[in-house]
Amino acid sequence: MPPISPLHPRIYIRARQDAPGTGLTLDALRARITDKRYAALLDRLPGRGKGEGLCSTALRYLLYGDVADALYVGERIAAAALDGHEHTADAGHACDVAVSFDWVANALPAHLRNACLRSLAAMADAFEKALRHPSIQHNYTYVSLQALCTLAMALSGEGQGGDGTAQACLGLIDSLLTGPGGMFETLRNKGGTWGEGNHYSPYVVFHPFLYAVKALDTAGDFGYFARIRREFGDFLPQMARFIIMNFRPDFTMERIGDTNWNRPHPAGTVLFPTLALLAGQLEGEACGQLHAFMRDLMRAHGPGAVGSHAIWQMLIFYDAGMPDTPGYEALPLTLRSAPGGQQQLVWRSGWQTDSTMITLTCGEHITDHQHFDQGNLLIYKKGALLVDSGGYSRMYNNHWQNYACRTLAHNTLLVHDAQQQPTPGIDGVLLAPDGGQRVIRSTQSDADWPAYEATRRQANLSTAYLALQGEGPGWRYAAANLTQAYGDAARQVWRTLLYLEAPDVLLVRDTVLAERPVDSQVLFHFEQQPQVAGVPAPIGVTGYQGRPTIRAIRTGQAPLAGMPLHYDGALHLTPLFPLDARVYTVGGEGYRFYNRYTQTDYPPEQAEQAFVLHPVRESGCWRAEIGTPEPCLRAEYLTALQLAATQDAPYSIRPLTADFGRMQGAIIEAGNTCYVAMFPSGQRAIDEPALSPIRYTCDTPFAARHILCGLCPSYPLRLTLDGLTGERLVPSAQGVVCFEVAAGCHSCVLTPAL
């Protein structure tokens, strides 16, 4: 076992520079008293008995040396015990006790010190027993790890059996971190991502994991962060990028998976010191990017961004001398998280507050805090235009099981078979059929990564994957295979996206192939009441003929204390295919969380409505559904989404079909520029390239840029324009080809270039 410092303090703060461990020393901490960059934090550090935990008072003792602070802390530690009520709260309490004892131990009389050690040893025994049966994919294990690490480091070298307890714990801790299939290997394989939703991933996984490793590295010569960089693929920069990519231009987090209203809004949480700790472990440009992002995030949320309970953490982990260049604005505008974890694709138009952000969720299903939302789209433009519906207040209640985590509450597809029947849920809840993705439960208890891989194969947890993704001048393209998410409801389900940057238009191509006729729907959820053909959608369920344009806006004020930001976004939604589509709007009082198949609304329980309906949660109480007029074996949808400000007029967008039905697409008139976008149609399998020759005629009032998707990658084509053989075109690796055509009516033919 590596040497552990025999001196107090040693957890997060080191007694001397020459002691084992790495990180901030007590002298360096005290130097911050006169450093103006820490003055605001020091002024807000809570005093004795202010209800913000023991660490604040213990830190005041280290800073200013008032023994009364140390005695106050010691007396409360001696009386401390776990209430066993809730794992996260218990772990936080244990960490608070362990760290505080380490910081005040030198000032405690023997009887009080021994009483504290007995309390710490009892807690360590409880968490050691819990971690004998870890769940490598679940937050329970990570919060328990933080508790055990801090307790072990506080007990190390102490009498009263403390040292023996510490040594017994350290072997288990090392095995959990570095053993085969352990935490380091798991986070490496997941590319630094996590899938328990934005209520849990940053706050109840990344936070305790980083704090646990930091506790060990400051207290002894463990060098775990160095080992992550050296032996485990250095997933820390990926973790930092994953956090950044989950923040919207309004400096709040995407509402993905289980998310309460108070977690997307980071003010008052532990996120800021967590980012500070993580930035301190990064090297090169990754450090500058995360530091700059944290700086701007704090400015946006104002003077109270760091909660009073987290000030002690910020005083320790925040290094004001860290570089903040290059800024996070240097990150690519396309960010994709690594496969193996929470697979997300994010497209941005920029990093300004009025920029567009499009998020696609597409990956494996791992934990119960994930939702059944593969293919889900979230869109931000001057406000949240497409949102997740429902909310997270308590797991396994009726609202959560029958709506919030189900596919119906997300911006993806339903594939409903009339033969579907209700199935048993958890705690006596009956799961209503919604046409959504497979409901997967209790697959998160594997002890290590190899065990999870076995479960993944057995339970078919690879529910979706991003098959193609690329970009070129002015366009971005992605194709996602969602088939496995729907089980045997369909033979193939794909979602393809084409984002046209200049006009700020997203084309969404959805295709369903089934073995027997099914009723499919494409869903779009809005925060505010939409308009259909210029008229507000009525409360309830309303059907429309003729593929009307739907306008949804987002107005109001962003929840930022540090900067004014007014929401002023609009979404113009144009259904293009099928030509005989049926369109519904659903929403309003009594229909906010409505399932049309069961004709039932699933509101949150009365006591939990404040959580679900909180305006910061953005629970999406209105939606549009686009479907086929009758159940069918093949459904091909194309929907155009124009992202704009509220004062912007909608573009003229109309459908276009190639000869023989080999492609379907859209003609978009955006100001004095036109776009023609085409997608394959009618293939035997959705992932087959479009058949050639491809022939279509289009008429545009201005010069048009033609973008054809789903072609055979890198297979040369010859363009014949109005009967004249023209240029040779080579599709991209994703099967996308572009060319320019003058204004007017033109015949375009693409054939193989022999």
Short mmCIF file of C-alpha atoms in Angstrom, two decimals, residues 90 100 126 157 183-184 222 240 249 273 328 346 348 350 359 384 408 642 650 652 695 726:
data_model
loop_
_atom_site.label_atom_id
_atom_site.label_comp_id
_atom_site.label_asym_id
_atom_site.label_seq_id
_atom_site.Cartn_x
_atom_site.Cartn_y
_atom_site.Cartn_z
CA ASP A 90 -26.01 9.14 4.15
CA SER A 100 -14.20 17.65 9.10
CA ALA A 126 -21.44 0.23 6.92
CA GLY A 157 -2.86 5.88 11.35
CA MET A 183 -14.61 2.04 -12.24
CA PHE A 184 -11.61 3.28 -14.21
CA PHE A 222 -1.72 6.72 -4.61
CA ALA A 240 -15.24 17.55 -19.21
CA PRO A 249 -26.77 28.46 -24.87
CA PRO A 273 -16.45 23.04 -7.32
CA TYR A 328 -14.51 26.43 -24.86
CA VAL A 346 -24.86 17.82 -30.53
CA ARG A 348 -24.42 24.01 -32.62
CA GLY A 350 -22.12 28.82 -32.41
CA THR A 359 -29.22 17.30 -29.51
CA ALA A 384 -36.17 25.60 -25.82
CA LEU A 408 -44.50 9.03 -25.57
CA GLN A 642 -37.31 26.04 -39.32
CA PRO A 650 -41.88 31.06 -42.07
CA SER A 652 -41.96 28.47 -48.14
CA ARG A 695 -34.52 11.96 -61.87
CA GLY A 726 -22.54 17.98 -66.72
#
